[in-house]
C-alpha cells in the first residue's frame, strides 16, 4: 500500500512540475513576442536627407546680370549649396580679381526664405585656378576678407558691395552712411546679411578695415567712434 501511495505521489509531483514548466515557457515566449513587435514597428526609416543640396549647372543663374552667368557656371561646384527645403539661391557677381595665381570671385547670395519681398543677400568668396575652384566662405559669417586676400583687393570688393547696395536700395545706403557718419549703433562686416550692415546697438559702430576704406573711397565721412570689431 505504501509503495502504491509513493508511486501516486511521484506521478502527481511529476504532473505538477510538467505543468509549471509548460506555463513558464509559455510566459517567456509570450513576453519575448511582445518585446519584438514594438522594435519592428518603431524601427526608424533609413533616409539620406541632407541639410544642403548642391547647385546644378543649370541653376547657377545671376540674379542681376545675365552676362556673368558663364562665370557662375564655371565655378558652380564651389557655389554655396541650397539649404534643405528652400529654393535654389540666386547669385550676383560683384567683382573678380586676379591674385596669387588665381581669380577671386566675390558674389552676393540671395536665399528666398518665403517671407515675401526680395531676399537679403550675404556674400561668398570663391577662388578659381584654371578649372579648379574652392569656396572660401560657404555660409554667412562675420569675418574680414583680409583673411583670404590682401587689403587692396578686400577694399575693392567692399567698394563693389556698397556700390551694389546703393544701386539696389538707395534708401538703405543713405541710412547706413548717416549712421556711420554719426557713429551710431551699427555693425558693418562683410559676408553678413543686408550687405553686412545690420544694426548693433550693443557694440556700436564697428567696421572692418576694408569697409572703412571702401566707404571713405565712396566719399563717406566715417566717424571716429567707429572701431574695428573686437570679437
PDB file of C-alpha atoms in Angstrom, residues 12-139:
ATOM      1  CA  UNK A  12       1.403  13.897  -9.047  1.00  0.00           C
ATOM      2  CA  UNK A  13       4.688  15.693  -8.409  1.00  0.00           C
ATOM      3  CA  UNK A  14       5.792  14.988 -11.971  1.00  0.00           C
ATOM      4  CA  UNK A  15       2.496  16.275 -13.321  1.00  0.00           C
ATOM      5  CA  UNK A  16       2.756  19.481 -11.285  1.00  0.00           C
ATOM      6  CA  UNK A  17       6.351  20.081 -12.359  1.00  0.00           C
ATOM      7  CA  UNK A  18       5.467  19.471 -16.009  1.00  0.00           C
ATOM      8  CA  UNK A  19       2.564  21.925 -15.778  1.00  0.00           C
ATOM      9  CA  UNK A  20       4.710  24.588 -14.157  1.00  0.00           C
ATOM     10  CA  UNK A  21       7.449  24.130 -16.751  1.00  0.00           C
ATOM     11  CA  UNK A  22       4.967  24.390 -19.611  1.00  0.00           C
ATOM     12  CA  UNK A  23       3.361  27.505 -18.131  1.00  0.00           C
ATOM     13  CA  UNK A  24       6.735  29.149 -17.541  1.00  0.00           C
ATOM     14  CA  UNK A  25       7.981  28.536 -21.069  1.00  0.00           C
ATOM     15  CA  UNK A  26       4.730  29.838 -22.487  1.00  0.00           C
ATOM     16  CA  UNK A  27       5.017  33.014 -20.427  1.00  0.00           C
ATOM     17  CA  UNK A  28       8.616  33.591 -21.553  1.00  0.00           C
ATOM     18  CA  UNK A  29       7.682  33.029 -25.189  1.00  0.00           C
ATOM     19  CA  UNK A  30       4.737  35.425 -24.893  1.00  0.00           C
ATOM     20  CA  UNK A  31       6.934  38.088 -23.269  1.00  0.00           C
ATOM     21  CA  UNK A  32       9.539  37.691 -25.991  1.00  0.00           C
ATOM     22  CA  UNK A  33       6.940  38.057 -28.730  1.00  0.00           C
ATOM     23  CA  UNK A  34       5.598  41.183 -27.067  1.00  0.00           C
ATOM     24  CA  UNK A  35       9.078  42.746 -26.863  1.00  0.00           C
ATOM     25  CA  UNK A  36       9.962  42.126 -30.501  1.00  0.00           C
ATOM     26  CA  UNK A  37       6.866  43.650 -32.070  1.00  0.00           C
ATOM     27  CA  UNK A  38       7.389  47.276 -30.895  1.00  0.00           C
ATOM     28  CA  UNK A  39      11.029  47.185 -32.039  1.00  0.00           C
ATOM     29  CA  UNK A  40       9.980  46.150 -35.519  1.00  0.00           C
ATOM     30  CA  UNK A  41       7.183  48.715 -35.668  1.00  0.00           C
ATOM     31  CA  UNK A  42       9.255  51.606 -34.299  1.00  0.00           C
ATOM     32  CA  UNK A  43      12.426  50.941 -36.285  1.00  0.00           C
ATOM     33  CA  UNK A  44      13.410  54.280 -37.867  1.00  0.00           C
ATOM     34  CA  UNK A  45      13.258  54.572 -41.610  1.00  0.00           C
ATOM     35  CA  UNK A  46      16.634  54.911 -43.238  1.00  0.00           C
ATOM     36  CA  UNK A  47      16.888  58.167 -45.182  1.00  0.00           C
ATOM     37  CA  UNK A  48      19.588  60.182 -46.880  1.00  0.00           C
ATOM     38  CA  UNK A  49      18.223  63.697 -46.460  1.00  0.00           C
ATOM     39  CA  UNK A  50      20.945  66.320 -46.249  1.00  0.00           C
ATOM     40  CA  UNK A  51      20.868  69.798 -44.786  1.00  0.00           C
ATOM     41  CA  UNK A  52      22.239  71.216 -48.036  1.00  0.00           C
ATOM     42  CA  UNK A  53      21.960  70.250 -51.676  1.00  0.00           C
ATOM     43  CA  UNK A  54      24.462  71.022 -54.449  1.00  0.00           C
ATOM     44  CA  UNK A  55      23.631  73.597 -57.098  1.00  0.00           C
ATOM     45  CA  UNK A  56      23.195  72.180 -60.592  1.00  0.00           C
ATOM     46  CA  UNK A  57      24.854  73.741 -63.622  1.00  0.00           C
ATOM     47  CA  UNK A  58      21.519  74.943 -64.987  1.00  0.00           C
ATOM     48  CA  UNK A  59      20.677  76.557 -61.633  1.00  0.00           C
ATOM     49  CA  UNK A  60      23.718  78.853 -61.447  1.00  0.00           C
ATOM     50  CA  UNK A  61      21.819  81.954 -62.520  1.00  0.00           C
ATOM     51  CA  UNK A  62      22.946  85.531 -61.994  1.00  0.00           C
ATOM     52  CA  UNK A  63      20.162  87.418 -60.243  1.00  0.00           C
ATOM     53  CA  UNK A  64      21.108  90.786 -61.713  1.00  0.00           C
ATOM     54  CA  UNK A  65      23.391  90.405 -64.701  1.00  0.00           C
ATOM     55  CA  UNK A  66      22.909  87.540 -67.129  1.00  0.00           C
ATOM     56  CA  UNK A  67      26.220  88.309 -68.819  1.00  0.00           C
ATOM     57  CA  UNK A  68      28.143  86.940 -65.842  1.00  0.00           C
ATOM     58  CA  UNK A  69      26.210  83.651 -65.772  1.00  0.00           C
ATOM     59  CA  UNK A  70      29.028  81.826 -67.642  1.00  0.00           C
ATOM     60  CA  UNK A  71      31.374  82.850 -64.831  1.00  0.00           C
ATOM     61  CA  UNK A  72      28.975  81.420 -62.269  1.00  0.00           C
ATOM     62  CA  UNK A  73      28.641  78.202 -64.232  1.00  0.00           C
ATOM     63  CA  UNK A  74      32.426  77.822 -64.355  1.00  0.00           C
ATOM     64  CA  UNK A  75      32.526  77.795 -60.530  1.00  0.00           C
ATOM     65  CA  UNK A  76      29.171  76.103 -59.921  1.00  0.00           C
ATOM     66  CA  UNK A  77      30.737  73.263 -57.919  1.00  0.00           C
ATOM     67  CA  UNK A  78      32.052  75.825 -55.417  1.00  0.00           C
ATOM     68  CA  UNK A  79      28.956  77.987 -55.056  1.00  0.00           C
ATOM     69  CA  UNK A  80      27.186  77.800 -51.671  1.00  0.00           C
ATOM     70  CA  UNK A  81      24.735  74.918 -51.640  1.00  0.00           C
ATOM     71  CA  UNK A  82      20.976  75.177 -51.384  1.00  0.00           C
ATOM     72  CA  UNK A  83      19.575  74.820 -47.854  1.00  0.00           C
ATOM     73  CA  UNK A  84      17.152  71.937 -47.468  1.00  0.00           C
ATOM     74  CA  UNK A  85      13.511  72.742 -48.264  1.00  0.00           C
ATOM     75  CA  UNK A  86      14.365  76.183 -49.679  1.00  0.00           C
ATOM     76  CA  UNK A  87      14.503  77.349 -53.291  1.00  0.00           C
ATOM     77  CA  UNK A  88      17.782  77.414 -55.161  1.00  0.00           C
ATOM     78  CA  UNK A  89      19.809  80.525 -54.231  1.00  0.00           C
ATOM     79  CA  UNK A  90      20.382  83.186 -56.840  1.00  0.00           C
ATOM     80  CA  UNK A  91      23.727  84.855 -57.278  1.00  0.00           C
ATOM     81  CA  UNK A  92      25.129  88.184 -58.353  1.00  0.00           C
ATOM     82  CA  UNK A  93      28.778  88.554 -59.263  1.00  0.00           C
ATOM     83  CA  UNK A  94      30.044  91.701 -57.531  1.00  0.00           C
ATOM     84  CA  UNK A  95      33.689  91.649 -58.585  1.00  0.00           C
ATOM     85  CA  UNK A  96      36.528  89.389 -59.730  1.00  0.00           C
ATOM     86  CA  UNK A  97      40.249  89.967 -59.161  1.00  0.00           C
ATOM     87  CA  UNK A  98      43.408  88.151 -60.243  1.00  0.00           C
ATOM     88  CA  UNK A  99      45.662  87.413 -57.289  1.00  0.00           C
ATOM     89  CA  UNK A 100      48.273  84.830 -56.279  1.00  0.00           C
ATOM     90  CA  UNK A 101      47.909  82.725 -59.399  1.00  0.00           C
ATOM     91  CA  UNK A 102      44.135  82.543 -59.196  1.00  0.00           C
ATOM     92  CA  UNK A 103      40.941  84.510 -59.681  1.00  0.00           C
ATOM     93  CA  UNK A 104      38.865  85.519 -56.668  1.00  0.00           C
ATOM     94  CA  UNK A 105      35.140  85.925 -57.318  1.00  0.00           C
ATOM     95  CA  UNK A 106      33.100  87.938 -54.805  1.00  0.00           C
ATOM     96  CA  UNK A 107      29.353  87.301 -55.024  1.00  0.00           C
ATOM     97  CA  UNK A 108      26.046  88.176 -53.432  1.00  0.00           C
ATOM     98  CA  UNK A 109      23.960  85.134 -52.467  1.00  0.00           C
ATOM     99  CA  UNK A 110      20.178  85.568 -52.364  1.00  0.00           C
ATOM    100  CA  UNK A 111      18.170  82.907 -50.493  1.00  0.00           C
ATOM    101  CA  UNK A 112      14.380  83.173 -50.547  1.00  0.00           C
ATOM    102  CA  UNK A 113      13.037  82.115 -47.136  1.00  0.00           C
ATOM    103  CA  UNK A 114       9.448  82.594 -48.252  1.00  0.00           C
ATOM    104  CA  UNK A 115       8.683  85.680 -46.164  1.00  0.00           C
ATOM    105  CA  UNK A 116       7.902  87.853 -49.163  1.00  0.00           C
ATOM    106  CA  UNK A 117       9.894  90.670 -50.676  1.00  0.00           C
ATOM    107  CA  UNK A 118      13.426  90.497 -52.012  1.00  0.00           C
ATOM    108  CA  UNK A 119      15.748  88.176 -50.146  1.00  0.00           C
ATOM    109  CA  UNK A 120      18.545  89.949 -48.286  1.00  0.00           C
ATOM    110  CA  UNK A 121      21.911  88.886 -49.677  1.00  0.00           C
ATOM    111  CA  UNK A 122      25.010  87.656 -47.944  1.00  0.00           C
ATOM    112  CA  UNK A 123      28.448  87.448 -49.538  1.00  0.00           C
ATOM    113  CA  UNK A 124      30.559  84.481 -50.574  1.00  0.00           C
ATOM    114  CA  UNK A 125      34.118  84.286 -51.904  1.00  0.00           C
ATOM    115  CA  UNK A 126      35.338  81.690 -54.411  1.00  0.00           C
ATOM    116  CA  UNK A 127      38.910  81.180 -55.585  1.00  0.00           C
ATOM    117  CA  UNK A 128      39.354  79.757 -59.080  1.00  0.00           C
ATOM    118  CA  UNK A 129      42.610  78.385 -60.501  1.00  0.00           C
ATOM    119  CA  UNK A 130      42.136  77.042 -64.005  1.00  0.00           C
ATOM    120  CA  UNK A 131      39.293  74.532 -63.922  1.00  0.00           C
ATOM    121  CA  UNK A 132      39.622  74.020 -60.162  1.00  0.00           C
ATOM    122  CA  UNK A 133      37.902  76.153 -57.546  1.00  0.00           C
ATOM    123  CA  UNK A 134      37.458  76.329 -53.801  1.00  0.00           C
ATOM    124  CA  UNK A 135      34.779  78.050 -51.741  1.00  0.00           C
ATOM    125  CA  UNK A 136      36.324  80.198 -49.020  1.00  0.00           C
ATOM    126  CA  UNK A 137      33.100  81.423 -47.393  1.00  0.00           C
ATOM    127  CA  UNK A 138      30.380  78.798 -47.688  1.00  0.00           C
ATOM    128  CA  UNK A 139      27.934  80.168 -45.107  1.00  0.00           C
TER     129      UNK A 139
END
